[in-house]
mmCIF file of C-alpha atoms and ligand atoms in Angstrom:
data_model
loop_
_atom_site.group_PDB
_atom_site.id
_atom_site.type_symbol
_atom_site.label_atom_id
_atom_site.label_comp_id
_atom_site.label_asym_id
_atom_site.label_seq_id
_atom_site.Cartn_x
_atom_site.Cartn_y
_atom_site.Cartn_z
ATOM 1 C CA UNK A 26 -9.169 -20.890 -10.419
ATOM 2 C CA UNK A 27 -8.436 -19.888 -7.512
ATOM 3 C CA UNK A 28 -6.927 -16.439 -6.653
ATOM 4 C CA UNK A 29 -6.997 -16.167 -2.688
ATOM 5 C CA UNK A 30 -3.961 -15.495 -0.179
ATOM 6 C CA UNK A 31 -3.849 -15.860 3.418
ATOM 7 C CA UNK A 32 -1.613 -12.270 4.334
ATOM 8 C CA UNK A 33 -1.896 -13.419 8.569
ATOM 9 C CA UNK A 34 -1.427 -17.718 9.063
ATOM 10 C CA UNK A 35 0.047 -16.536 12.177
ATOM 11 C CA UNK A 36 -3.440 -14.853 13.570
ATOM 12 C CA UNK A 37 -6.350 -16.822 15.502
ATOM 13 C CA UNK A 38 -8.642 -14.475 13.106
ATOM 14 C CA UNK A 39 -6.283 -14.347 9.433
ATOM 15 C CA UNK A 40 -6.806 -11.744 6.850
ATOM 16 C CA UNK A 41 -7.779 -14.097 3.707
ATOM 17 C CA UNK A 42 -7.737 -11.963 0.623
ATOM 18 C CA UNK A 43 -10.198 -13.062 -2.596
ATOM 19 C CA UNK A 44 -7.744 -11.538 -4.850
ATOM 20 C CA UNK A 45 -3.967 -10.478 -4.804
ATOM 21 C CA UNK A 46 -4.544 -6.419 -5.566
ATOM 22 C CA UNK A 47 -4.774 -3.781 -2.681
ATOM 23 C CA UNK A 48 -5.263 -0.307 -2.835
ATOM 24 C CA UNK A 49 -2.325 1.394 -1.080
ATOM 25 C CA UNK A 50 -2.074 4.116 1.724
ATOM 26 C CA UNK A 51 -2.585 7.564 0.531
ATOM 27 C CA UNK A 52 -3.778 7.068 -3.289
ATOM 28 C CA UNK A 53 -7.326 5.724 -2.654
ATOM 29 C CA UNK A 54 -8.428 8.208 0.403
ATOM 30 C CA UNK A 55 -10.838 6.396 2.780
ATOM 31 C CA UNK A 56 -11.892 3.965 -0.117
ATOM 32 C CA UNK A 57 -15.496 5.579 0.134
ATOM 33 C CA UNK A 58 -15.027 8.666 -2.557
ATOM 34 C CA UNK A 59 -13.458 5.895 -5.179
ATOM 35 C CA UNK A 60 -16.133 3.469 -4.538
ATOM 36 C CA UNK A 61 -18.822 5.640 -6.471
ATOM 37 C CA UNK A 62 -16.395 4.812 -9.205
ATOM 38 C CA UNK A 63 -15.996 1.330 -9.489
ATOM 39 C CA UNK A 64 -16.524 -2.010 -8.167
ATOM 40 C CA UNK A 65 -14.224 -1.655 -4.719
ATOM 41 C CA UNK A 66 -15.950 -4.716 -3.662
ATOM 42 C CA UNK A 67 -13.846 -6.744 -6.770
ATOM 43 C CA UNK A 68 -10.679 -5.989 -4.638
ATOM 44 C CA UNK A 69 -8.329 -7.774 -2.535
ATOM 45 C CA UNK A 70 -8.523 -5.085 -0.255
ATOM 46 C CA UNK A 71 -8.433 -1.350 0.626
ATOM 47 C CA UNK A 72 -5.794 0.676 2.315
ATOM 48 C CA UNK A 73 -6.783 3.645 3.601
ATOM 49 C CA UNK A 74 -4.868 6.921 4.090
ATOM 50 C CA UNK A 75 -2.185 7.134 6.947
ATOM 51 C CA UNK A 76 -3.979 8.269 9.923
ATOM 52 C CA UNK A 77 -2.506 10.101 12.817
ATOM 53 C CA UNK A 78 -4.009 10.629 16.248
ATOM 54 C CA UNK A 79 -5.069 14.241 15.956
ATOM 55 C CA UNK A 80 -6.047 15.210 12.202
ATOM 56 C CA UNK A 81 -3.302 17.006 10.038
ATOM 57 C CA UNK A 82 -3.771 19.606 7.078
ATOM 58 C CA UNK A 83 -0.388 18.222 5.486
ATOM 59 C CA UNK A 84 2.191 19.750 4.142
ATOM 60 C CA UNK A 85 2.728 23.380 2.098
ATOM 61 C CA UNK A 86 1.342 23.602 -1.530
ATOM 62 C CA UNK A 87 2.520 22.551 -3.831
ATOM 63 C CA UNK A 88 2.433 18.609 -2.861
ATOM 64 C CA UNK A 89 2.200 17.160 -6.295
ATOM 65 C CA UNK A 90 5.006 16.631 -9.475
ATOM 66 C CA UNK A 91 4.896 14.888 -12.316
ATOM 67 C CA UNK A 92 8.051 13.233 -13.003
ATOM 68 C CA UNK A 93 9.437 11.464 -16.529
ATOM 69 C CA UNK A 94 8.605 8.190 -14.894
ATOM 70 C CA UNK A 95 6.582 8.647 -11.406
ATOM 71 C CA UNK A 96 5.291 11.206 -9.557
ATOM 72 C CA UNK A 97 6.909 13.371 -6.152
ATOM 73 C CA UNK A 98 4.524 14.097 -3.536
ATOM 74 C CA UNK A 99 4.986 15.799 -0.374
ATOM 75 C CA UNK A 100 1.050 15.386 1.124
ATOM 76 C CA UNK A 101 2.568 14.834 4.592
ATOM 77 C CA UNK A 102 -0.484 12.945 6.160
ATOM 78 C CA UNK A 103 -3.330 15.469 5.612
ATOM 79 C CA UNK A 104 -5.709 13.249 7.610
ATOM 80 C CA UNK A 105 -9.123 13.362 9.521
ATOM 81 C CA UNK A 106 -7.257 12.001 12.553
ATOM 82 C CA UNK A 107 -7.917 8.339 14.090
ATOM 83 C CA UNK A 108 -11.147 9.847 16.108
ATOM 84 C CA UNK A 109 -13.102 11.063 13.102
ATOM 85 C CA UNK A 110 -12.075 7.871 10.875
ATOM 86 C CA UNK A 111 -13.780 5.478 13.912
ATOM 87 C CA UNK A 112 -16.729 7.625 13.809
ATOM 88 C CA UNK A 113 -17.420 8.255 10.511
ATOM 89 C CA UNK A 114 -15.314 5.981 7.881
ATOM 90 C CA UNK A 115 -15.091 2.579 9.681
ATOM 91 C CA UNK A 116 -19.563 2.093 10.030
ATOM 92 C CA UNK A 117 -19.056 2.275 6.271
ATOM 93 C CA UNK A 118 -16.796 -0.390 5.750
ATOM 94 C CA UNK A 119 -18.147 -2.402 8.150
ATOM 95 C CA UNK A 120 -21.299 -2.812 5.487
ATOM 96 C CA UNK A 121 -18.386 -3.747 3.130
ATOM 97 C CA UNK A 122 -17.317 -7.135 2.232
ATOM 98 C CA UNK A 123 -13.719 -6.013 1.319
ATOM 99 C CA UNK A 124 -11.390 -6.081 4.327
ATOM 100 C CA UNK A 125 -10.147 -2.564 4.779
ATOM 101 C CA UNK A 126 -6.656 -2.108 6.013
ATOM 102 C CA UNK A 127 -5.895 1.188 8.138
ATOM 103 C CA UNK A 128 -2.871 2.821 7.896
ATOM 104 C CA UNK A 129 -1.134 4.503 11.000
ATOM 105 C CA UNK A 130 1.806 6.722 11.398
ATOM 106 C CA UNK A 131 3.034 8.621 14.674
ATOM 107 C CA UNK A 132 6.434 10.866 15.806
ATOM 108 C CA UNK A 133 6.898 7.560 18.342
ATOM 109 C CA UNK A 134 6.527 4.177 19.378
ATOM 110 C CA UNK A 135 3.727 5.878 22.216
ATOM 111 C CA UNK A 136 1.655 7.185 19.664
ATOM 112 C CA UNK A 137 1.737 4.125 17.454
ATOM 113 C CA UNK A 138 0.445 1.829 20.758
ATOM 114 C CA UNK A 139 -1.976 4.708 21.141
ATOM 115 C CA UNK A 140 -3.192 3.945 17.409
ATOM 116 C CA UNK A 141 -3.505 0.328 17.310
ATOM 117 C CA UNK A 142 -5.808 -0.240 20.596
ATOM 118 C CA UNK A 143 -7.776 2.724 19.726
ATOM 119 C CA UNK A 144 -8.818 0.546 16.895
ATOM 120 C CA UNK A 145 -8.740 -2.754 18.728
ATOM 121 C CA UNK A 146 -11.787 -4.504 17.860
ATOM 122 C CA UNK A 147 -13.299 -1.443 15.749
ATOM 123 C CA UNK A 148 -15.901 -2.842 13.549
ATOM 124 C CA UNK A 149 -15.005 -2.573 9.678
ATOM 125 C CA UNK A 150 -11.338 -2.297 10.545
ATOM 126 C CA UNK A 151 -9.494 -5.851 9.034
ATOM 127 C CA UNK A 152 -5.705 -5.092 10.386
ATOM 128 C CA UNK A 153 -3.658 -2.149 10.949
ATOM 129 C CA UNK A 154 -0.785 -1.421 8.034
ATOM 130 C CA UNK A 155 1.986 0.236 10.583
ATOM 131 C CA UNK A 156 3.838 2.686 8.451
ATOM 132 C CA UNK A 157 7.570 2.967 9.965
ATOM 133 C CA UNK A 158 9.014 3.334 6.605
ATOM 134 C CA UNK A 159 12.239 5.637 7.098
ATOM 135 C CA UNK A 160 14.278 6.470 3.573
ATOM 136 C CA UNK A 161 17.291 3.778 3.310
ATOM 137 C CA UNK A 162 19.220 4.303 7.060
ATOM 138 C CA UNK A 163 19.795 0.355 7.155
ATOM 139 C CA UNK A 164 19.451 -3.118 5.071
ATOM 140 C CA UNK A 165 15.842 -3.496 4.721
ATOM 141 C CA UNK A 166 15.932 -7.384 4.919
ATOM 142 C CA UNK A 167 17.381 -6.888 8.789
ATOM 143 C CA UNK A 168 14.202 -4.304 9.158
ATOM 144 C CA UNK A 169 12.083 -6.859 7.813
ATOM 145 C CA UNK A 170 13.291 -9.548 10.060
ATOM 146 C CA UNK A 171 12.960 -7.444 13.513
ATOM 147 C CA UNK A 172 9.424 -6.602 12.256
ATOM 148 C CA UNK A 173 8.435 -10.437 11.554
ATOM 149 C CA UNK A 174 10.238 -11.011 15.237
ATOM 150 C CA UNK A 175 8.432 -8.242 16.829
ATOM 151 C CA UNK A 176 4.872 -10.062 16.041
ATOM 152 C CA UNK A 177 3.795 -8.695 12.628
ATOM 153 C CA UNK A 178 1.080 -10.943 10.547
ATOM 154 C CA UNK A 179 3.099 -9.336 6.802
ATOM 155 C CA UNK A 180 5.067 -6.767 5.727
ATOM 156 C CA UNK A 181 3.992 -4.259 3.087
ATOM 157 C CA UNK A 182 7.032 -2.688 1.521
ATOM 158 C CA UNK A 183 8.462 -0.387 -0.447
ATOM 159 C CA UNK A 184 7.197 3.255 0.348
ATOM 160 C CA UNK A 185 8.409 6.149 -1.966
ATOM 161 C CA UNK A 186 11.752 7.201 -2.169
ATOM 162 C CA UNK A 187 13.421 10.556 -1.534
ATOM 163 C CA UNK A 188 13.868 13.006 -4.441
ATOM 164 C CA UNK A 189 13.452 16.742 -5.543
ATOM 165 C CA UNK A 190 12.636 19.092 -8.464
ATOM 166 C CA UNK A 191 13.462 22.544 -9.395
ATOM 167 C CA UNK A 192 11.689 25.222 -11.343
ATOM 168 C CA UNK A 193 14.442 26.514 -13.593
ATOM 169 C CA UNK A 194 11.954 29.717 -13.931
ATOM 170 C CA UNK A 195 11.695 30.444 -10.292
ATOM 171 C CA UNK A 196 15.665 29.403 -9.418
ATOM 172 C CA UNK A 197 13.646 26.965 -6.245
ATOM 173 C CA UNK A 198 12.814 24.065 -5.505
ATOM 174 C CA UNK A 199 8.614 23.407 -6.491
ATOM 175 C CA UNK A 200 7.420 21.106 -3.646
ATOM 176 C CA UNK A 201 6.338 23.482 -0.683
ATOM 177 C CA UNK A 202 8.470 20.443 1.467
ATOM 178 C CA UNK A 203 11.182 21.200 -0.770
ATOM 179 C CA UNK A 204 11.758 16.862 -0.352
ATOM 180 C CA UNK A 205 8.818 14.423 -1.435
ATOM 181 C CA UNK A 206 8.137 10.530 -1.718
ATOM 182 C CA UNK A 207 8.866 9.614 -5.506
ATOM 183 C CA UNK A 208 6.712 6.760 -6.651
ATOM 184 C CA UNK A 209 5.586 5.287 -9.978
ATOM 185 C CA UNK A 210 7.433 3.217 -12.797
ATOM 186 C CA UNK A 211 10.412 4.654 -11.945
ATOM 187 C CA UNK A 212 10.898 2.913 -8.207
ATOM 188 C CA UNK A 213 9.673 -0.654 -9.382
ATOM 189 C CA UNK A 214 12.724 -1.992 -9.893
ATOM 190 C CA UNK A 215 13.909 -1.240 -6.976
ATOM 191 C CA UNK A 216 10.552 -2.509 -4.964
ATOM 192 C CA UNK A 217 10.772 -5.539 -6.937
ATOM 193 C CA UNK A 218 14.291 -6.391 -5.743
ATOM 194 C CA UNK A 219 13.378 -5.230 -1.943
ATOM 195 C CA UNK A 220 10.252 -8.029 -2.299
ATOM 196 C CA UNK A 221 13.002 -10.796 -3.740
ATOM 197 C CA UNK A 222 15.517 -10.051 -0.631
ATOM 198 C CA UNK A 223 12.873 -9.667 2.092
ATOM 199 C CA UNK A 224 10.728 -12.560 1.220
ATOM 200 C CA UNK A 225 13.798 -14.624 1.345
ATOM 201 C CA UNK A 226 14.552 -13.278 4.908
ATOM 202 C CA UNK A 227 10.927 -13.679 6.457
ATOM 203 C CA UNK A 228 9.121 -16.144 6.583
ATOM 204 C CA UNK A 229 5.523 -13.841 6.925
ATOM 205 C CA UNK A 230 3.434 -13.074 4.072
ATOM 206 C CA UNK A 231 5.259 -10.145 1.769
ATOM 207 C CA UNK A 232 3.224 -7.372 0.480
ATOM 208 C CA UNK A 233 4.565 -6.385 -3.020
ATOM 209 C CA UNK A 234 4.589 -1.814 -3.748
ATOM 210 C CA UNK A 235 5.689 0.569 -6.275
ATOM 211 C CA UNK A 236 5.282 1.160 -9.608
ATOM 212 C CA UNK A 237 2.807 -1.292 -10.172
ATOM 213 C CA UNK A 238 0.743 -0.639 -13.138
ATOM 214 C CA UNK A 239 -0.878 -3.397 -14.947
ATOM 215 C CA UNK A 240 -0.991 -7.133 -14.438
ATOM 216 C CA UNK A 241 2.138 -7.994 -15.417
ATOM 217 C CA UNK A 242 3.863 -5.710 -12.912
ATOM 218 C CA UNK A 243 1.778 -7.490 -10.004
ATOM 219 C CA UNK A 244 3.085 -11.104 -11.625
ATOM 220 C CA UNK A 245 6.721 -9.874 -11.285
ATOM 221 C CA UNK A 246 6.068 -9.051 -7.635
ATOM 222 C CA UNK A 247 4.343 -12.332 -6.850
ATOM 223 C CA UNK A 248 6.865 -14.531 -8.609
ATOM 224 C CA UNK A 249 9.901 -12.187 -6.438
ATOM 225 C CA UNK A 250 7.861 -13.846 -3.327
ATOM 226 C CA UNK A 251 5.053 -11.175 -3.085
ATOM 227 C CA UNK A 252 1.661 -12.551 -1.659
ATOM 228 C CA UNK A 253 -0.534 -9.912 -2.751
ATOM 229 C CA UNK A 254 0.254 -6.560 -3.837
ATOM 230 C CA UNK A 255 -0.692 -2.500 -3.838
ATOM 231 C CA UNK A 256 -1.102 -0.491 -6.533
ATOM 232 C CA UNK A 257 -0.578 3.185 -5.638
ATOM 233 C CA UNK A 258 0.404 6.469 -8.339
ATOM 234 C CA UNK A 259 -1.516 4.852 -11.150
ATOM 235 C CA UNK A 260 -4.701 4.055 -9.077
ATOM 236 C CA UNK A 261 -4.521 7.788 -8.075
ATOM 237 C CA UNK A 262 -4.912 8.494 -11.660
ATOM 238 C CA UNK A 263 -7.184 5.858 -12.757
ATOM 239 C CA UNK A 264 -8.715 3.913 -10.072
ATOM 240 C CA UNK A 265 -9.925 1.312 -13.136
ATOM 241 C CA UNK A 266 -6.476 0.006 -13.120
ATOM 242 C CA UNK A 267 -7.260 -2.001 -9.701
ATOM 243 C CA UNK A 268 -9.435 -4.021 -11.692
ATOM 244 C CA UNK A 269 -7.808 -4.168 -14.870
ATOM 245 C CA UNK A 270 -4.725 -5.887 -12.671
ATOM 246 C CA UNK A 271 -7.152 -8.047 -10.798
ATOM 247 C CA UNK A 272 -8.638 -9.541 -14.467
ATOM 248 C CA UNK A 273 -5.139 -9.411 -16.115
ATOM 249 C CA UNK A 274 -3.726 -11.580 -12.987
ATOM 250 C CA UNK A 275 -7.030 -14.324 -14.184
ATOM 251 C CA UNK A 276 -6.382 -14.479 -17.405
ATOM 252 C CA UNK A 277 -2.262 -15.197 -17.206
ATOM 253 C CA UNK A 278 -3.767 -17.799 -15.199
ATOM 254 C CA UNK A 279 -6.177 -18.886 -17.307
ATOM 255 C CA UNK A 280 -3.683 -19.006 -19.882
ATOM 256 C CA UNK A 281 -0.884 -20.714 -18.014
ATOM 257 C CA UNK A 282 -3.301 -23.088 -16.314
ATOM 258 C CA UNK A 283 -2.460 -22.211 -13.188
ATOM 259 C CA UNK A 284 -5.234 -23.304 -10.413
ATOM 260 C CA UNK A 285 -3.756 -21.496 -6.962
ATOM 261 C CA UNK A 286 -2.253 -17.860 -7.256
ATOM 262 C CA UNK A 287 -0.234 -19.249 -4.218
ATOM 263 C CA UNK A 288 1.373 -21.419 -6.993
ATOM 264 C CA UNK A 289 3.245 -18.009 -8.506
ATOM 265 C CA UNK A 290 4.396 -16.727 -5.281
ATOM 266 C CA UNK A 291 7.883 -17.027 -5.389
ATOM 267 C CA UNK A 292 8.632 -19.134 -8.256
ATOM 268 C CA UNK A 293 11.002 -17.317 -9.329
ATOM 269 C CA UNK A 294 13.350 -17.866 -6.942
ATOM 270 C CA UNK A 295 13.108 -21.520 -6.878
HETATM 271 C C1 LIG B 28 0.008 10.846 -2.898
HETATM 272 C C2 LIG B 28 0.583 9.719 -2.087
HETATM 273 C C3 LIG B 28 0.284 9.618 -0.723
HETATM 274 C C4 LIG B 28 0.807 8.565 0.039
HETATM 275 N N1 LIG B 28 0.475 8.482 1.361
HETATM 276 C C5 LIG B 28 0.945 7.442 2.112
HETATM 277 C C6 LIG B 28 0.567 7.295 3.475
HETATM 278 O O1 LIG B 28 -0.236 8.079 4.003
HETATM 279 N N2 LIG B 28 1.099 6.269 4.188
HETATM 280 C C7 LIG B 28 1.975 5.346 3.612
HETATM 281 O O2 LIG B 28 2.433 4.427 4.306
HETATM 282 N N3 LIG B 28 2.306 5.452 2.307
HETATM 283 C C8 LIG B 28 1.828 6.467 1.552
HETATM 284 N N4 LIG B 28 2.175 6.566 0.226
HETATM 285 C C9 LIG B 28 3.038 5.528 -0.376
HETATM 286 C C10 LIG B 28 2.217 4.503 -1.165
HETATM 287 O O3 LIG B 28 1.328 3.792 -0.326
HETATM 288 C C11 LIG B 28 3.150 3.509 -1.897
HETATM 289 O O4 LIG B 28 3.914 2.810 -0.948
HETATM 290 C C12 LIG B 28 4.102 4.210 -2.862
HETATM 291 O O5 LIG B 28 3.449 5.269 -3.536
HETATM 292 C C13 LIG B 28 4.706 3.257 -3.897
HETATM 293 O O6 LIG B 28 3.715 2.648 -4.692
HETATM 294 P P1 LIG B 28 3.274 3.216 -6.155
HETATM 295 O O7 LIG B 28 4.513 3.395 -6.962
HETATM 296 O O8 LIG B 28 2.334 2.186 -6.694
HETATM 297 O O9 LIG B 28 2.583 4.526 -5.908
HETATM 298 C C14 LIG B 28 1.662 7.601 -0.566
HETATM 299 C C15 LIG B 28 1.954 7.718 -1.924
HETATM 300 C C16 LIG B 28 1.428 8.750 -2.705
HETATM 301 C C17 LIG B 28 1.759 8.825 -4.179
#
């Protein structure tokens, strides 16, 4: 069985992928704390936190609530800054045999340039995940397509969505941002129908997100047209689950007698 993608057939170099499941930005830190927990080396790849150019202590406490179905955060890209992650973080993974992926944010398109030739050619660092994700001003399928036209190898998406929560108690609102990302269960339907449209307007490698929590999540992104996916809230609170996706995803295809993962992406559509 085979259970490799190919996330850049566009670039000289491609990013091939042994397995489907990525970490994604901002649940698995610099990918160096987790791996003294399990097997990081078993993954598709690793994510790392958004990075800025100078480093960022994030947003007010608290950044962190639990909701019915997902969780709100408001970390606001507490980072070392890009700087400290060349220095220190990618000599580490550059001993690693799992491509890691670095995640970049900026305030504009400057700072972004700025971002991606500072790590140009940086030793351990596999491609650069741009993070431009704004909350719902336009039809994400016309984002998708300017991004494939502007040069991109894939296209990770979705990113959390805005939401709130009050403390009855306290009559305010208990994020320090007052706003935060929600992410978890409760967005996957939603991700799962942004993967169907924009891997039907693109015709780059899709990057399935949100709410992903066990095999059979990841299968429903691949067969909307996902060619590998991230799993983000519930590798924060169990970073076994990678794993336990990447060994679910075998046996379905074990079971199914499927031979390529490429096989599943997108069958559902056809
Ligand atoms: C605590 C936390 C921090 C995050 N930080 C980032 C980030 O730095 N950059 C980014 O592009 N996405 C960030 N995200 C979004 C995730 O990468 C992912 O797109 C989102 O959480 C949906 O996936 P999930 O439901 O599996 O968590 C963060 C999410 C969480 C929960």
């Amino acid at each position: 069985m085979d259970l490799g993608v190919e996330l850049a057939p566009r670039h000289g170099r491609g990013l091939r992928l042994r397995n489907p499941v990525m970490t994604a930005a901002g649940t698995f830190g610099y990918g160096t704390e987790p791996a003294e927990l399990l097997d990081i080396q078993r993954l598709g790849a690793i994510v790392c936190k958004g990075t800025t150019i100078e480093p960022r202590d994030g947003n007010p406490q608290p950044r962190l609530v639990e909701t019915a179905a997902g969780l709100l955060n408001s970390v606001g890209l507490q980072n070392i800054g890009i700087r400290t992650l060349i220095e220190e973080k990618a000599p580490v993974w550059a001993k690693w045999q799992v491509p890691v992926v670095v995640n970049i944010a900026g305030d504009n398109a400057h700072q972004y340039a700025e971002l991606a030739s500072m790590l140009e050619g940086v030793a351990g660092v596999s491609a650069i995940e741009v993070n431009i994700s704004c909350p719902n001003v336009s039809d994400i399928a016309h984002i998708a397509r300017a991004v494939a036209q502007a040069g991109a190898d894939a296209v990770s998406l979705i990113n959390t969505l805005r939401g709130m929560a009050i403390d009855k108690e306290r009559r305010r609102p208990i994020l320090g941002n007052i706003v935060g990302g929600l992410s978890g269960p409760a967005i996957k339907p939603v991700a799962l129908y942004a993967v169907y449209r924009v891997a039907q307007a693109v015709s780059i490698p899709v990057i399935g997100c949100g709410g992903i929590v066990s095999a059979s999540d990841a299968l429903e992104f691949i067969m909307a047209g996902a060619s590998a996916v991230q799993v983000g809230t519930a590798s924060f609170t169990d970073p076994h689950v990678l794993l336990e996706v990447v060994e679910g995803i075998e046996r379905f295809m074990e079971r199914e007698g499927v031979e390529r993962l490429t096989d599943l992406i997108g069958i559902a559509r056809r």
